Amino acid sequence: MVVTPEFLVDEYCWRDVSDIPTLLFDHQEIIETALLTLRGQIYQQPIGYNLLPEKFTLPEIHALYETILGRPVDRRNFRKKLLTLGLIRQLAELKKSARTGRPSSMNSTRKLIIRPWRKAPL
């Protein structure tokens, strides 16, 4: 997908949610509402479905959860929790990590049944 700026926009870029400059009109409120909605949905459905590529590594979804929640998420049980709750499924593929050189298993949220589950901190 290619994003192109509209005629009123000179440029655009991805920003960290904690580093968004002052916005016009009610755009700050829109951003805050969207973030609150994402934080609420994180406990009810696989949010990575629309925010990650079809196949992703555990560090990628872990970083997504930390960004959305705005706090560190304990790595020790993260994978097990997502698999147990059916929010991700592990694939038989590996991807070599550019940072460590170690292979990391690929995961997916595709073709999962979205079902509500009890709210529990990650």
PDB file of C-alpha atoms in Angstrom:
ATOM      1  CA  MET A   1       0.000   0.000   0.000  1.00  0.00           C
ATOM      2  CA  VAL A   2       1.379   3.398  -0.954  1.00  0.00           C
ATOM      3  CA  VAL A   3       0.251   6.431   1.034  1.00  0.00           C
ATOM      4  CA  THR A   4       0.288   9.764  -0.762  1.00  0.00           C
ATOM      5  CA  PRO A   5      -0.277  13.152   0.878  1.00  0.00           C
ATOM      6  CA  GLU A   6      -3.411  15.117   0.062  1.00  0.00           C
ATOM      7  CA  PHE A   7      -3.277  18.524  -1.577  1.00  0.00           C
ATOM      8  CA  LEU A   8      -3.258  20.339   1.794  1.00  0.00           C
ATOM      9  CA  VAL A   9      -0.309  18.341   3.133  1.00  0.00           C
ATOM     10  CA  ASP A  10       3.311  19.072   2.271  1.00  0.00           C
ATOM     11  CA  GLU A  11       4.719  15.965   3.935  1.00  0.00           C
ATOM     12  CA  TYR A  12       3.837  13.146   6.291  1.00  0.00           C
ATOM     13  CA  CYS A  13       5.680  10.621   8.431  1.00  0.00           C
ATOM     14  CA  TRP A  14       5.207   8.025  11.159  1.00  0.00           C
ATOM     15  CA  ARG A  15       5.520   9.464  14.656  1.00  0.00           C
ATOM     16  CA  ASP A  16       5.800   7.913  18.077  1.00  0.00           C
ATOM     17  CA  VAL A  17       2.495   8.490  19.884  1.00  0.00           C
ATOM     18  CA  SER A  18       4.356  10.208  22.717  1.00  0.00           C
ATOM     19  CA  ASP A  19       6.065  12.580  20.254  1.00  0.00           C
ATOM     20  CA  ILE A  20       3.145  13.979  18.238  1.00  0.00           C
ATOM     21  CA  PRO A  21       3.390  17.744  17.683  1.00  0.00           C
ATOM     22  CA  THR A  22       0.490  20.131  18.329  1.00  0.00           C
ATOM     23  CA  LEU A  23      -2.345  19.373  15.928  1.00  0.00           C
ATOM     24  CA  LEU A  24      -5.112  21.566  14.530  1.00  0.00           C
ATOM     25  CA  PHE A  25      -8.824  21.352  15.277  1.00  0.00           C
ATOM     26  CA  ASP A  26      -9.858  18.171  17.118  1.00  0.00           C
ATOM     27  CA  HIS A  27      -7.080  15.996  15.678  1.00  0.00           C
ATOM     28  CA  GLN A  28      -5.354  15.580  19.053  1.00  0.00           C
ATOM     29  CA  GLU A  29      -8.633  14.282  20.497  1.00  0.00           C
ATOM     30  CA  ILE A  30      -8.988  11.898  17.532  1.00  0.00           C
ATOM     31  CA  ILE A  31      -5.493  10.500  18.167  1.00  0.00           C
ATOM     32  CA  GLU A  32      -6.179  10.083  21.900  1.00  0.00           C
ATOM     33  CA  THR A  33      -9.521   8.341  21.243  1.00  0.00           C
ATOM     34  CA  ALA A  34      -7.906   6.010  18.687  1.00  0.00           C
ATOM     35  CA  LEU A  35      -5.148   5.089  21.136  1.00  0.00           C
ATOM     36  CA  LEU A  36      -7.652   4.430  23.943  1.00  0.00           C
ATOM     37  CA  THR A  37      -9.701   2.269  21.559  1.00  0.00           C
ATOM     38  CA  LEU A  38      -6.608   0.266  20.577  1.00  0.00           C
ATOM     39  CA  ARG A  39      -5.680  -0.202  24.229  1.00  0.00           C
ATOM     40  CA  GLY A  40      -9.199  -1.462  24.925  1.00  0.00           C
ATOM     41  CA  GLN A  41      -9.197  -3.841  21.957  1.00  0.00           C
ATOM     42  CA  ILE A  42      -5.812  -5.300  22.859  1.00  0.00           C
ATOM     43  CA  TYR A  43      -7.628  -7.474  25.404  1.00  0.00           C
ATOM     44  CA  GLN A  44     -10.473  -8.489  23.089  1.00  0.00           C
ATOM     45  CA  GLN A  45      -9.140  -9.235  19.615  1.00  0.00           C
ATOM     46  CA  PRO A  46      -5.918  -9.765  17.670  1.00  0.00           C
ATOM     47  CA  ILE A  47      -4.871  -6.160  17.081  1.00  0.00           C
ATOM     48  CA  GLY A  48      -1.861  -7.239  15.037  1.00  0.00           C
ATOM     49  CA  TYR A  49      -4.194  -8.328  12.242  1.00  0.00           C
ATOM     50  CA  ASN A  50      -4.299  -4.841  10.717  1.00  0.00           C
ATOM     51  CA  LEU A  51      -1.100  -3.391  12.165  1.00  0.00           C
ATOM     52  CA  LEU A  52       1.452  -6.050  11.206  1.00  0.00           C
ATOM     53  CA  PRO A  53       2.306  -7.808   7.963  1.00  0.00           C
ATOM     54  CA  GLU A  54       0.721 -11.219   7.382  1.00  0.00           C
ATOM     55  CA  LYS A  55       3.824 -12.921   8.829  1.00  0.00           C
ATOM     56  CA  PHE A  56       5.771 -11.389  11.686  1.00  0.00           C
ATOM     57  CA  THR A  57       8.233 -12.336  14.416  1.00  0.00           C
ATOM     58  CA  LEU A  58       7.557 -12.356  18.135  1.00  0.00           C
ATOM     59  CA  PRO A  59       9.809  -9.306  18.725  1.00  0.00           C
ATOM     60  CA  GLU A  60       7.743  -7.375  16.158  1.00  0.00           C
ATOM     61  CA  ILE A  61       4.391  -8.057  17.848  1.00  0.00           C
ATOM     62  CA  HIS A  62       5.981  -7.534  21.275  1.00  0.00           C
ATOM     63  CA  ALA A  63       7.164  -4.066  20.182  1.00  0.00           C
ATOM     64  CA  LEU A  64       3.669  -3.323  18.853  1.00  0.00           C
ATOM     65  CA  TYR A  65       2.057  -4.224  22.185  1.00  0.00           C
ATOM     66  CA  GLU A  66       4.585  -2.116  24.113  1.00  0.00           C
ATOM     67  CA  THR A  67       3.979   0.855  21.804  1.00  0.00           C
ATOM     68  CA  ILE A  68       0.207   0.654  22.113  1.00  0.00           C
ATOM     69  CA  LEU A  69       0.208   0.104  25.875  1.00  0.00           C
ATOM     70  CA  GLY A  70       2.894   2.747  26.442  1.00  0.00           C
ATOM     71  CA  ARG A  71       4.755   0.525  28.891  1.00  0.00           C
ATOM     72  CA  PRO A  72       7.102  -2.474  28.910  1.00  0.00           C
ATOM     73  CA  VAL A  73       5.470  -5.897  28.516  1.00  0.00           C
ATOM     74  CA  ASP A  74       7.097  -8.867  30.273  1.00  0.00           C
ATOM     75  CA  ARG A  75       8.657 -11.090  27.578  1.00  0.00           C
ATOM     76  CA  ARG A  76       8.759 -14.243  29.673  1.00  0.00           C
ATOM     77  CA  ASN A  77       5.139 -15.298  29.162  1.00  0.00           C
ATOM     78  CA  PHE A  78       4.187 -13.068  26.227  1.00  0.00           C
ATOM     79  CA  ARG A  79       4.435 -15.732  23.484  1.00  0.00           C
ATOM     80  CA  LYS A  80       2.714 -18.400  25.553  1.00  0.00           C
ATOM     81  CA  LYS A  81      -0.136 -16.061  26.455  1.00  0.00           C
ATOM     82  CA  LEU A  82      -0.792 -14.993  22.857  1.00  0.00           C
ATOM     83  CA  LEU A  83      -0.681 -18.606  21.629  1.00  0.00           C
ATOM     84  CA  THR A  84      -2.892 -19.895  24.457  1.00  0.00           C
ATOM     85  CA  LEU A  85      -5.486 -17.181  23.872  1.00  0.00           C
ATOM     86  CA  GLY A  86      -5.492 -17.902  20.145  1.00  0.00           C
ATOM     87  CA  LEU A  87      -4.396 -14.376  19.238  1.00  0.00           C
ATOM     88  CA  ILE A  88      -1.480 -15.621  17.123  1.00  0.00           C
ATOM     89  CA  ARG A  89      -0.444 -18.911  15.588  1.00  0.00           C
ATOM     90  CA  GLN A  90       3.134 -20.037  15.098  1.00  0.00           C
ATOM     91  CA  LEU A  91       4.177 -20.880  11.551  1.00  0.00           C
ATOM     92  CA  ALA A  92       6.735 -23.464  10.479  1.00  0.00           C
ATOM     93  CA  GLU A  93       8.913 -20.715   8.971  1.00  0.00           C
ATOM     94  CA  LEU A  94      11.976 -18.987  10.387  1.00  0.00           C
ATOM     95  CA  LYS A  95      13.342 -15.504   9.754  1.00  0.00           C
ATOM     96  CA  LYS A  96      16.955 -14.626  10.477  1.00  0.00           C
ATOM     97  CA  SER A  97      17.247 -11.704  12.859  1.00  0.00           C
ATOM     98  CA  ALA A  98      19.279  -8.791  11.514  1.00  0.00           C
ATOM     99  CA  ARG A  99      20.183  -7.776  15.061  1.00  0.00           C
ATOM    100  CA  THR A 100      21.316 -11.079  16.577  1.00  0.00           C
ATOM    101  CA  GLY A 101      21.668 -13.333  13.529  1.00  0.00           C
ATOM    102  CA  ARG A 102      19.598 -15.997  15.306  1.00  0.00           C
ATOM    103  CA  PRO A 103      16.535 -17.345  13.515  1.00  0.00           C
ATOM    104  CA  SER A 104      13.170 -16.279  14.895  1.00  0.00           C
ATOM    105  CA  SER A 105       9.950 -18.185  14.266  1.00  0.00           C
ATOM    106  CA  MET A 106       7.333 -16.452  12.163  1.00  0.00           C
ATOM    107  CA  ASN A 107       3.800 -15.940  13.466  1.00  0.00           C
ATOM    108  CA  SER A 108       0.487 -14.887  12.006  1.00  0.00           C
ATOM    109  CA  THR A 109      -2.894 -13.569  13.156  1.00  0.00           C
ATOM    110  CA  ARG A 110      -4.540 -14.500   9.861  1.00  0.00           C
ATOM    111  CA  LYS A 111      -7.474 -16.891   9.726  1.00  0.00           C
ATOM    112  CA  LEU A 112      -8.021 -16.791  13.468  1.00  0.00           C
ATOM    113  CA  ILE A 113     -11.435 -16.729  15.031  1.00  0.00           C
ATOM    114  CA  ILE A 114     -11.809 -13.480  16.917  1.00  0.00           C
ATOM    115  CA  ARG A 115     -13.370 -14.264  20.259  1.00  0.00           C
ATOM    116  CA  PRO A 116     -13.687 -12.242  23.451  1.00  0.00           C
ATOM    117  CA  TRP A 117     -11.532 -13.333  26.363  1.00  0.00           C
ATOM    118  CA  ARG A 118     -11.093 -12.317  29.930  1.00  0.00           C
ATOM    119  CA  LYS A 119      -9.134  -9.134  30.446  1.00  0.00           C
ATOM    120  CA  ALA A 120      -5.777  -9.991  31.972  1.00  0.00           C
ATOM    121  CA  PRO A 121      -2.611  -7.885  32.095  1.00  0.00           C
ATOM    122  CA  LEU A 122       0.201  -8.960  29.809  1.00  0.00           C
TER     123      LEU A 122
END
